[in-house]
Coordinates of C-alpha atoms in Angstrom, one line a residue:
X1311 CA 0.0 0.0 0.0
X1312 CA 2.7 2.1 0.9
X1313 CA 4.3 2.4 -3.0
X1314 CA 0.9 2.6 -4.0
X1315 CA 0.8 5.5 -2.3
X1316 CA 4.2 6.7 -3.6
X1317 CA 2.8 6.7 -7.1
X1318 CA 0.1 8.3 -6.4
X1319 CA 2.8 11.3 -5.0
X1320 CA 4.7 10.5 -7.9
X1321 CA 2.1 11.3 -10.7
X1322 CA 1.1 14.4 -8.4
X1323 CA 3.8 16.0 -8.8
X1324 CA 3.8 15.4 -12.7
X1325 CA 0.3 17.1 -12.1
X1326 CA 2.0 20.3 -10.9
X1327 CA 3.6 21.0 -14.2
X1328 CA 0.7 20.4 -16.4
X1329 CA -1.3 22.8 -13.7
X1330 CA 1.6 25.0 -14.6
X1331 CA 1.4 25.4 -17.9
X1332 CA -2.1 25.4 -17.9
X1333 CA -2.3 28.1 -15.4
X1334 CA 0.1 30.3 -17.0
X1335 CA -2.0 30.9 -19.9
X1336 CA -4.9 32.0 -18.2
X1337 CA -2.6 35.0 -16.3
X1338 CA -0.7 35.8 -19.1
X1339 CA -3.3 35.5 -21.8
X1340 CA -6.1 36.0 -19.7
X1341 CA -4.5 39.4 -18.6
X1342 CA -3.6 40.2 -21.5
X1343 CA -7.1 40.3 -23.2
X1344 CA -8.5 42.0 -20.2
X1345 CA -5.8 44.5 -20.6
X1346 CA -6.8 45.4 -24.4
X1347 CA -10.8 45.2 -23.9
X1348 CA -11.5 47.7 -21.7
X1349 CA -10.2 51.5 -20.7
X1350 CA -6.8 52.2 -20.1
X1351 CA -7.8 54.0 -16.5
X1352 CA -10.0 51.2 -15.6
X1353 CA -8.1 48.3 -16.4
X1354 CA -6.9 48.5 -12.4
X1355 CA -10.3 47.4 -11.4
X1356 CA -10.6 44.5 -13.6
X1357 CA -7.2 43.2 -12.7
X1358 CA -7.7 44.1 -8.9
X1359 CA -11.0 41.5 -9.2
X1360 CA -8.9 39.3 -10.4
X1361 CA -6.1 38.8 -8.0
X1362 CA -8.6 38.6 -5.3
X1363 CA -10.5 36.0 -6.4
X1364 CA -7.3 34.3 -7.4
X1365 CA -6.3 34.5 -3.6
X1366 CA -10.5 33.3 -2.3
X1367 CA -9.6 30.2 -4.7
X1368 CA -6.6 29.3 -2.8
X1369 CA -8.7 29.5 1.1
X1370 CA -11.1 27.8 -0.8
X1371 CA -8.5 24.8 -2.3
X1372 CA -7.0 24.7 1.1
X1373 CA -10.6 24.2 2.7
X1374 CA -11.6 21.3 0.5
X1375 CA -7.9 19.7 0.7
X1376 CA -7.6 20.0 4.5
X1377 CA -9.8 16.9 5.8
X1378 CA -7.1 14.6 3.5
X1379 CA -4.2 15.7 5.2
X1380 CA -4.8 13.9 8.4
X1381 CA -5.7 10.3 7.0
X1382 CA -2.8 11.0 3.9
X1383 CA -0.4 11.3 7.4
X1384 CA -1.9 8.9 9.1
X1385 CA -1.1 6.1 6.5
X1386 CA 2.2 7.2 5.7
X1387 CA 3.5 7.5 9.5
X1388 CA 1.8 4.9 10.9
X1389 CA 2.2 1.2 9.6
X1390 CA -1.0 0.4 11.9
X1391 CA -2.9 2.0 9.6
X1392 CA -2.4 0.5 6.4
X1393 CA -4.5 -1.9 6.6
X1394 CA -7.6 -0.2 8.8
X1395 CA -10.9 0.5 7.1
X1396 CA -9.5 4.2 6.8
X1397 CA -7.3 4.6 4.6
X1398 CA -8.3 2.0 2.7
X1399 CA -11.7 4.3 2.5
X1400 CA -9.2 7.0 1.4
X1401 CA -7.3 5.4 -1.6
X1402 CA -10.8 5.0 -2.8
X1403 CA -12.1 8.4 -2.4
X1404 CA -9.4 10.5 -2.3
X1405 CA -9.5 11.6 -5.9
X1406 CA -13.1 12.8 -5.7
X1407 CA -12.6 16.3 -4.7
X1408 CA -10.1 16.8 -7.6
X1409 CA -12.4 16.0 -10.0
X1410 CA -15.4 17.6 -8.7
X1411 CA -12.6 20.7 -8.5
X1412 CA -12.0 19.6 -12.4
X1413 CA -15.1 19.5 -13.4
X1414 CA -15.4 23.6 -12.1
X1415 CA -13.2 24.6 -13.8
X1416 CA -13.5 23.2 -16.9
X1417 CA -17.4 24.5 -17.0
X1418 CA -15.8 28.1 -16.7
X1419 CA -14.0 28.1 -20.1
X1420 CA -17.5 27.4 -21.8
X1421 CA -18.8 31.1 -21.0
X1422 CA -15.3 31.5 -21.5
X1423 CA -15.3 31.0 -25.0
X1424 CA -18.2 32.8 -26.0
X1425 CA -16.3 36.0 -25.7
X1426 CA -15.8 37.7 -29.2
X1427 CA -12.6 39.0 -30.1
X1428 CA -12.1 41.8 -29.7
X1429 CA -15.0 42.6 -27.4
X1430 CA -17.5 45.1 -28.5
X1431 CA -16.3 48.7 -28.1
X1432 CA -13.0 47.8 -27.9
X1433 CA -12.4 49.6 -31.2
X1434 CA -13.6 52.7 -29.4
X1435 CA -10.6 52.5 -26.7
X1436 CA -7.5 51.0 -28.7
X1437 CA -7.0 54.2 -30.5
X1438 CA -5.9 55.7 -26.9
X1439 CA -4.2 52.6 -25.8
X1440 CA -1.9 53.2 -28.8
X1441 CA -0.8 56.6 -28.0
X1442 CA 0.6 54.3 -24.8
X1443 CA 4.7 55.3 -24.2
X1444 CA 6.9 52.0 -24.0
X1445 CA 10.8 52.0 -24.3
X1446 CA 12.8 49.6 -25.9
X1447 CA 16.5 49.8 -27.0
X1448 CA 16.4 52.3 -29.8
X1449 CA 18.0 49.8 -31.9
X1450 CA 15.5 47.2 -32.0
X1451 CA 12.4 49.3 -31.3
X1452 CA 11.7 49.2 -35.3
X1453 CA 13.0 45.6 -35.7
X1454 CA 10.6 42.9 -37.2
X1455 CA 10.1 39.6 -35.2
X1456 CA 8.3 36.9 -36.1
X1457 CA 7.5 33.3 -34.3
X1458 CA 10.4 31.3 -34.8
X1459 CA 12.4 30.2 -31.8
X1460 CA 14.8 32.4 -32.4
X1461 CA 12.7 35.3 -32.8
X1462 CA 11.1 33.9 -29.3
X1463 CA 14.7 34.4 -27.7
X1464 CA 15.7 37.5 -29.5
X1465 CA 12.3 39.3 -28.1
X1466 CA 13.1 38.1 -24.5
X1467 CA 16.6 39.4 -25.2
X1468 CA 15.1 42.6 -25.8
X1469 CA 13.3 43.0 -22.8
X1470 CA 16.1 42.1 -20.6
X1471 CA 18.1 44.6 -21.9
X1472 CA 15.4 46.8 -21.2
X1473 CA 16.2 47.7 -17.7
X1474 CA 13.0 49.6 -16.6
X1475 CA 11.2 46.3 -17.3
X1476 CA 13.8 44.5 -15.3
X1477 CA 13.8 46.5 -12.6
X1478 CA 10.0 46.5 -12.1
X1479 CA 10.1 42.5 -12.5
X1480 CA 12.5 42.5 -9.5
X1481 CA 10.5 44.7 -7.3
X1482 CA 7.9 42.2 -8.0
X1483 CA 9.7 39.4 -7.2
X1484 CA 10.7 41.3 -4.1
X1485 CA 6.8 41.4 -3.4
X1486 CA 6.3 37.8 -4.1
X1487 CA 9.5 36.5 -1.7
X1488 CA 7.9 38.8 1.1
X1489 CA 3.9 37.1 0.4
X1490 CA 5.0 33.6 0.2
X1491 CA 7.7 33.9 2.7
X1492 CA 6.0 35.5 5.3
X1493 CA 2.5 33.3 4.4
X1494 CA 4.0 30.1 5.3
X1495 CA 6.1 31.2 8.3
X1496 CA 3.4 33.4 10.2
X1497 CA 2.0 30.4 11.7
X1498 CA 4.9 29.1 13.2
X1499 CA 5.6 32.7 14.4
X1500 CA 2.2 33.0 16.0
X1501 CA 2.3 29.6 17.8
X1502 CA 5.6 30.3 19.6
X1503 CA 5.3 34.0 20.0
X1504 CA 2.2 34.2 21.8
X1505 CA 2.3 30.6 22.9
X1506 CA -1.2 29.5 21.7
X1507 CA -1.6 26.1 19.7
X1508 CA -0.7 24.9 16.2
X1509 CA -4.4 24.4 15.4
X1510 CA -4.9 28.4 16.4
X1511 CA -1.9 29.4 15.1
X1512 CA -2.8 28.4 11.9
X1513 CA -7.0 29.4 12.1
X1514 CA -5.5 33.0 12.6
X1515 CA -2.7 33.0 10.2
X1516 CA -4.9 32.4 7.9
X1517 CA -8.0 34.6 8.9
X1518 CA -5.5 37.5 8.8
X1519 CA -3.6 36.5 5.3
X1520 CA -6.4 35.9 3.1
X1521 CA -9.0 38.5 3.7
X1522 CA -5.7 40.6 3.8
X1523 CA -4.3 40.1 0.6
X1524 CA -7.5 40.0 -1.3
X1525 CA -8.7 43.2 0.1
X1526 CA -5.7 44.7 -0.4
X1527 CA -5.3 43.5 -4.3
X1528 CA -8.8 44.6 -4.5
X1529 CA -8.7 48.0 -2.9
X1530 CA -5.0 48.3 -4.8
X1531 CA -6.6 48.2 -8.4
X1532 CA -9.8 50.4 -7.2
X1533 CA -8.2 53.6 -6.2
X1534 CA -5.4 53.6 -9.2
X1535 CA -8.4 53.4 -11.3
X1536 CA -10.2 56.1 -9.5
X1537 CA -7.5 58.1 -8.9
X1538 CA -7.0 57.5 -13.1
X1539 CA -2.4 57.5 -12.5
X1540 CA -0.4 56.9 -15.3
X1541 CA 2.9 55.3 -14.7
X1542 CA 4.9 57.8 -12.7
X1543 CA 1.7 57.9 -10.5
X1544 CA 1.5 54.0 -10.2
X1545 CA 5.2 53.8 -9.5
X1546 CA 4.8 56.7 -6.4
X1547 CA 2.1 55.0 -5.2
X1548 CA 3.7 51.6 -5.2
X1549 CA 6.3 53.0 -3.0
X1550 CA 4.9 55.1 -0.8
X1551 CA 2.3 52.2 0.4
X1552 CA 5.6 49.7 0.6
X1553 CA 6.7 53.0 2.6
X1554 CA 4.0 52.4 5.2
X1555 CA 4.2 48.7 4.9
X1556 CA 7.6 49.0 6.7
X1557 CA 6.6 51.3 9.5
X1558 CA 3.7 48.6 10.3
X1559 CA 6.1 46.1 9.9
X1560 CA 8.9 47.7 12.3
X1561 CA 5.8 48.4 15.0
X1562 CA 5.1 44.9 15.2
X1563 CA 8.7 44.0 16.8
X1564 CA 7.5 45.9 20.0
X1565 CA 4.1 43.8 19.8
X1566 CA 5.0 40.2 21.8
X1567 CA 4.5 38.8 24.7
X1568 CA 7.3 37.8 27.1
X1569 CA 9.0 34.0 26.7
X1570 CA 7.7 31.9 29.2
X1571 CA 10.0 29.8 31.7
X1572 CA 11.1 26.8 30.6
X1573 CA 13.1 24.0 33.0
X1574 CA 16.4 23.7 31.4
X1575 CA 16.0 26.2 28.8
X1576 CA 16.1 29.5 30.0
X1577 CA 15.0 28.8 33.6
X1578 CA 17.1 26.2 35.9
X1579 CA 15.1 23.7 38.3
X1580 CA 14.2 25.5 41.4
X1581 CA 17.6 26.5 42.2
X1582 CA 18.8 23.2 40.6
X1583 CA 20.5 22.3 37.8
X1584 CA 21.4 24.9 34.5
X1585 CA 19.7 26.5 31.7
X1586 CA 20.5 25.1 28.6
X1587 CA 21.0 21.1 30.1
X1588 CA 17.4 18.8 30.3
X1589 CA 18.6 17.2 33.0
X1590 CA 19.3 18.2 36.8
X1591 CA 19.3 16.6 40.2
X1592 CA 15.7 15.8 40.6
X1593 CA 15.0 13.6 37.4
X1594 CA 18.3 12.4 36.7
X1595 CA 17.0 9.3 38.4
X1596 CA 14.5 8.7 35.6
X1597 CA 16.0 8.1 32.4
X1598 CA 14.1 10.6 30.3
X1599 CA 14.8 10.9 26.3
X1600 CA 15.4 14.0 25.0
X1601 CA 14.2 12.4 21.7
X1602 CA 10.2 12.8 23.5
X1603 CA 8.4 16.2 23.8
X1604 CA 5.4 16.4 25.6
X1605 CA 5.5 19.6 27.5
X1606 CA 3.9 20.2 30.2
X1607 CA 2.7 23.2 32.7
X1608 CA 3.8 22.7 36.3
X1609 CA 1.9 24.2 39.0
X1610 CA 4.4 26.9 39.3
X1611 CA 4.1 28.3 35.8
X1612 CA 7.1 26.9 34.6
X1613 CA 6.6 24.7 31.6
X1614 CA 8.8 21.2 31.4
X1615 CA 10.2 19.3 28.3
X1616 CA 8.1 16.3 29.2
X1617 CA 6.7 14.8 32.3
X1618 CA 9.7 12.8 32.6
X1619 CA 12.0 15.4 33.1
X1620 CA 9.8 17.6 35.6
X1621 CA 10.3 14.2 37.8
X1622 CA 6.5 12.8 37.4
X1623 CA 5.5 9.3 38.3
X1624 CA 1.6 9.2 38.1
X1625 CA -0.7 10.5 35.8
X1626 CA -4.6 10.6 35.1
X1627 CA -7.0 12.4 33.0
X1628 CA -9.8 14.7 34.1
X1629 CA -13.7 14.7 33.3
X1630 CA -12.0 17.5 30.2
X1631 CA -9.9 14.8 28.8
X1632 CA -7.1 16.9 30.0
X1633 CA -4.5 14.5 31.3
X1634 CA -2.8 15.9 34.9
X1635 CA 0.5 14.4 36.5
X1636 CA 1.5 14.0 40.1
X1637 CA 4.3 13.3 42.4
X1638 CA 6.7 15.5 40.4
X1639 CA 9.9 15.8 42.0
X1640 CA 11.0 18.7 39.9
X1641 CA 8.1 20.9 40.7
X1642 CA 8.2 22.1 45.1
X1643 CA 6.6 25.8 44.5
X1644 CA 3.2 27.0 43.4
X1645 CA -0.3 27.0 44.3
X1646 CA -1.1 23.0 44.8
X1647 CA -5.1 22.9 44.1
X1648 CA -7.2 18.7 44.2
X1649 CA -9.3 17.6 42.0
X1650 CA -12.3 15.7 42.5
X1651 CA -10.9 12.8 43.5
X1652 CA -8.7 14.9 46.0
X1653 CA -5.2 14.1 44.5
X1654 CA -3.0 17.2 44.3
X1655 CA -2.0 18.4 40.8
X1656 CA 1.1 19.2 39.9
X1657 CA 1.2 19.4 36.2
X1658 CA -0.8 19.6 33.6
X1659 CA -0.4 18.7 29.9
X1660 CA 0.5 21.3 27.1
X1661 CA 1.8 24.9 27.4
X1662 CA 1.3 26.9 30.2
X1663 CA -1.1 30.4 29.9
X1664 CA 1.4 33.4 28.8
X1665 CA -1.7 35.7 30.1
X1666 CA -0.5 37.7 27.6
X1667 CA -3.4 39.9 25.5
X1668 CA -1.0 41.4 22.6
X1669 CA -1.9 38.9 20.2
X1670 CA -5.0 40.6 18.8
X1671 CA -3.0 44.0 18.3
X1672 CA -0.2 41.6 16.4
X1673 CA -3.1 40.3 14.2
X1674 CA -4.4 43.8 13.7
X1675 CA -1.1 45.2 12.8
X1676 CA -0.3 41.9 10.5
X1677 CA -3.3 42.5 8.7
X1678 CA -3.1 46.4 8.0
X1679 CA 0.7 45.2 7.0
X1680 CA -0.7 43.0 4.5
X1681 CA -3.0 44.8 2.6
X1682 CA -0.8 47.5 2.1
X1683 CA 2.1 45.1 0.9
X1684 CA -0.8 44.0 -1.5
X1685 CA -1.6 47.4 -2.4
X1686 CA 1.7 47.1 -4.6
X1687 CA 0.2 44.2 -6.8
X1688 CA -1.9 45.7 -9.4
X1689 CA 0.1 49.0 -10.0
X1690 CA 3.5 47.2 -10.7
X1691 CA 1.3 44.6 -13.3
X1692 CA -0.2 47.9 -15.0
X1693 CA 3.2 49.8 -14.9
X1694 CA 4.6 46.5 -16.8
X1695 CA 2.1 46.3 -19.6
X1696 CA 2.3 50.0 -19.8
X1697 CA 6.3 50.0 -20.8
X1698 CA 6.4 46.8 -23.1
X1699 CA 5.3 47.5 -26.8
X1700 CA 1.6 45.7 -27.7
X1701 CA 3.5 43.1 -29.6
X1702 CA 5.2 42.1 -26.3
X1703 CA 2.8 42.3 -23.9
X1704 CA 1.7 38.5 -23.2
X1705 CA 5.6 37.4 -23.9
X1706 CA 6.8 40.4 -21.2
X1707 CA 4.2 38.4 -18.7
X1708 CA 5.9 35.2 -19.0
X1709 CA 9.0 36.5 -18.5
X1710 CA 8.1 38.2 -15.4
X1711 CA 6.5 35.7 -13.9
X1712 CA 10.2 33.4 -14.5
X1713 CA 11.9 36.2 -12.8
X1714 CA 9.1 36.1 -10.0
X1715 CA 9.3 32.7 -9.7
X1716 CA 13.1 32.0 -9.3
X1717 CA 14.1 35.7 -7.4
X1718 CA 10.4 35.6 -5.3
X1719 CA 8.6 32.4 -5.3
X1720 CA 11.1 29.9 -4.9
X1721 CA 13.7 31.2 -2.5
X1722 CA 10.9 33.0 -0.1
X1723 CA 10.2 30.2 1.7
X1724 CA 13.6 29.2 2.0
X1725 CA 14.9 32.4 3.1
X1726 CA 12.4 32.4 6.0
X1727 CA 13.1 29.0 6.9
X1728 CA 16.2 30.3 7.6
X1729 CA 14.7 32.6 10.3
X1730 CA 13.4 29.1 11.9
X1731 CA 16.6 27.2 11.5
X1732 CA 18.9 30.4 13.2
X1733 CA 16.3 30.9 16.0
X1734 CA 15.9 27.3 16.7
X1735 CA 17.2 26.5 20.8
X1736 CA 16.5 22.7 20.8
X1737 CA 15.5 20.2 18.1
X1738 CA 14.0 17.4 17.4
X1739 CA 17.1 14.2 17.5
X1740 CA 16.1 11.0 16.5
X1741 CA 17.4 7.7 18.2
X1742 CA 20.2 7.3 15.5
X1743 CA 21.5 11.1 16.5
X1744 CA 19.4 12.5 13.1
X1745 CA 18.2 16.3 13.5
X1746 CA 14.2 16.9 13.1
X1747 CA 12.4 19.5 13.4
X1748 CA 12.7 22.1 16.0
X1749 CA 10.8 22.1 19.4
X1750 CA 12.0 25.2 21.3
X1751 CA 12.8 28.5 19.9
X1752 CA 14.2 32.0 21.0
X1753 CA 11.3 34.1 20.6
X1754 CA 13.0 37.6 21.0
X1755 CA 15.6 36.4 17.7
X1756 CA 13.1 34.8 16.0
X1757 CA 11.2 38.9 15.9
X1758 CA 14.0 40.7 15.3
X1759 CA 15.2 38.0 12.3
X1760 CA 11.1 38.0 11.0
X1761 CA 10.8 42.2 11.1
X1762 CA 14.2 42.0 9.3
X1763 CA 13.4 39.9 6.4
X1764 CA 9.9 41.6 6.0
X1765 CA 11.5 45.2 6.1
X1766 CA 14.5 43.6 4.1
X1767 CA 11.6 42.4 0.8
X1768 CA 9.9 46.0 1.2
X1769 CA 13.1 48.0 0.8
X1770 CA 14.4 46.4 -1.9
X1771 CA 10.7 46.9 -3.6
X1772 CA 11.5 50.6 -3.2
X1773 CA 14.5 50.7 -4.4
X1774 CA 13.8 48.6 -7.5
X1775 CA 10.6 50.7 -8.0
X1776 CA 12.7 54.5 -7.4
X1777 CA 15.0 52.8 -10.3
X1778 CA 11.8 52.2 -12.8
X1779 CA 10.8 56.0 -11.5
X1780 CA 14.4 57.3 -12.3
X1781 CA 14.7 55.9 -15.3
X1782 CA 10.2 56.6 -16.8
X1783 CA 11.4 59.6 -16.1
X1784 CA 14.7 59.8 -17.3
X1785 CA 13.4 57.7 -21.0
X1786 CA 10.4 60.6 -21.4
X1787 CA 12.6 63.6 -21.7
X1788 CA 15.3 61.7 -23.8
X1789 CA 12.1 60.0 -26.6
X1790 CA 10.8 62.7 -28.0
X1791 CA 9.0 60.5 -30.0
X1792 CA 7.1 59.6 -27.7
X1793 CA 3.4 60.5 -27.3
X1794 CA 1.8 61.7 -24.2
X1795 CA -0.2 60.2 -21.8
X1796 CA -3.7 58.9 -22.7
X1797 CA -6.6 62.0 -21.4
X1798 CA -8.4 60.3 -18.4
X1799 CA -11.4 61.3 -19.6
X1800 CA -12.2 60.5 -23.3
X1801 CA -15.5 62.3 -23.8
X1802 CA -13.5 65.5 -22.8
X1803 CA -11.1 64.3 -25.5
X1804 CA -14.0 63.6 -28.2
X1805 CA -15.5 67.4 -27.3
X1806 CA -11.8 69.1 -27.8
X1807 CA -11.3 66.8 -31.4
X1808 CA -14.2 68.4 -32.7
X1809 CA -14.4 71.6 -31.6
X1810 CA -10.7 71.5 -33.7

């Protein structure tokens, strides 16, 4: 069962790349075609719909993939379970929400496809949309390509040698490393800063990043539109909102709550033992594995690696299900309180309460950080299509979305692993002296190294963006050839045409 369920990963993965290159055409073609049927000014809006419902699909793929995660583990991890009525229950079914996922969205491309092209009315706007400045190396601006594959690379070659383009696609790729980055760490963040469970850490991760990134792609597109910016405009806004994504960014390093104690950590054992060694006097007599956490919180608010090493030797659970130890030689202070059956607890299972009340302002601040972060989305795609030539447009897409991928995408998460790896004060180690994953953490580091990184993305999307700014500004005085800026309002532009 188990290389069944190999191949299954196996041919998932293959899946990936088809929903790759399926995916790709629908942003860059898709775009594109929304990009040439409607208003120059209002082409934010469209695109700011867009992104947001990209980001509702992905809650909404994560809701309907969740419930397999669990029995997917389950049969993996544990060799009990391959043969129990579960998972053999999910080898049959679990292809069933793919398909009716499938089936979704391949009814969307019949309405799809009903679309004429181009749109009606469309002939109405193109004659602004060509008056559109774009700069290309004066050499090749007039050169003829055609769809060979070397035309295909000498067209990308003329876009990377276009370095307003370039720098743009960086700041982009700046935006995507902070998104994905920060999206996948938050949780862990959450979970050890404010000492709350995975489960919660995770609810309210995500209850902050989605609604926050849609709203802010959203409200991104809206006011550019409204506000009817041409490129210099886009490119001011873009950095004074990454501007005040820093500030928010910066406040939340003073928003945390303060580490708890923790026997052999940061604390010692009552006076016994060291911080920084498991074991002291009063459980060396027990034998306890460092290689099994189960913390738990001792009646004098000091949390323990496992009841082993807080010195326990009976346990018991309570009407709650919560399970309660006693007889703990490490643990002599606190408030001793019964329970029913009138045995004196002295630890309970889990973490102890921080009684700290700063996580809702962290969440609040998290959230205003992301939709400004976001805000940055739609005016750096319109400031893209607004420097390429037509003829360029869709190919200028693809090759942004590369340089997003391997500069944003790709390394994001790595780079804030890195933030877990560095902060990391004990790990996970394996009977055979193998390193897992990472149990303990210093909290302060782990701020100071998060804030960093975050503030680290958003400066460098300034400074790539004040390059595109420089250099707009730099190409319109030097092209006199080029044509000015579209009127944002075209009926005053039909009234001024004939009155000439």
């Amino acid at each position: 069962m188990s290389l069944l369920v190999m191949k299954i990963i196996d041919h998932m993965e293959k899946l990936k790349i088809v929903l790759g290159v399926a995916g790709m055409l629908l942003f860059i073609l898709g775009v594109n075609f929304l990009i040439e049927s409607v208003d120059t000014y209002a082409a934010g809006i469209y695109l700011g719909f867009a992104d947001a419902s990209g980001i509702i699909g992905y809650a909404l793929g994560y809701a309907i993939g969740a419930p397999l995660i669990k029995t997917f583990e389950d049969i993996i991890f544990d060799a009990s379970a391959e043969d129990s009525a579960d998972s053999h229950a999910w080898l049959r079914t679990w292809w069933i929400r793919f398909v009716f996922v499938s089936i979704i969205s391949w009814s969307t491309s019949i309405p799809l496809s009903c679309f004429s092209h181009p749109l009606q009315g469309t002939t109405r706007i193109k004659p602004e949309e060509h008056k559109m400045p774009y700069f290309v190396d004066k050499k090749q601006k007039d050169q003829e390509l055609g769809t060979s594959i070397k035309d295909l690379f000498a067209s990308i070659l003329i876009l990377i040698k276009t370095p307003i383009f370039v720098s743009l696609a960086l700041a982009r790729a700046s935006e995507s490393l902070l998104i994905i980055g920060a999206s996948a760490f938050l949780p862990i963040y959450v979970e050890n800063q404010f000492m709350v469970t995975p489960t919660k850490a995770a609810t309210l991760s995500g209850l902050v990043l989605i609604p926050g990134a849609a709203l802010g792609q959203l409200l991104g597109g809206i006011i550019v539109s409204k506000l009817q910016i041409y490129c210099k405009g886009l490119l001011t806004f873009i950095m004074v909102t990454s501007m005040i994504t820093v500030v928010l960014v910066i406040f939340m390093i003073f928003v945390y709550c303060n580490p708890m104690p923790f026997a052999g950590i940061n604390e010692d054992y009552g006076g016994t033992g060291q911080s920084g060694n498991l074991t002291a006097p009063c459980n060396s007599h027990c034998g306890c594995s460092p290689s099994f956490y189960s913390t738990v919180c001792g009646r004098d608010d000091v949390e323990y690696f496992s009841p082993c090493f807080a010195g326990c030797t009976h346990s018991k659970k309570l009407e709650n299900n919560q399970k309660t130890y006693f007889n703990c030689s490490c643990i002599n202070e606190g408030l001793i309180t019964p329970d029913d059956q009138g045995d004196f607890i002295d630890a309970r299972s889990g973490i102890c309460n921080a009684k700290c009340s700063k996580l809702p302002l962290f969440l609040v601040l998290t959230f205003c950080a992301i939709v400004f972060a976001d805000f940055a989305d739609v005016p750096n795609l319109l400031t893209i299509l607004r420097v390429v030539s037509d003829k360029q447009r869709c190919l200028a897409l693809g090759v942004t979305y590369v340089i997003l991928r391997l500069f944003g995408s790709i390394p994001g998460p790595i780079a804030f692993k890195i933030i877990g790896e560095t902060s990391c004060t004990f790990r996970d180690t394996g009977h055979c002296g193998i390193k897992g994953s990472c149990w303990i953490y210093d909290t302060t580091k782990m701020a100071y190294l998060f804030v960093g990184i975050c503030s680290f993305c958003k400066v460098f999307t300034i400074i790539f963006t004040a390059i595109g700014f420089g250099l707009y500004t730099y190409l319109l005085k030097e092209n006199s050839d080029i044509l000015p800026v579209p009127a944002k309002n075209l009926k005053i532009e039909k009234k001024k045409n004939m009155n000439l």
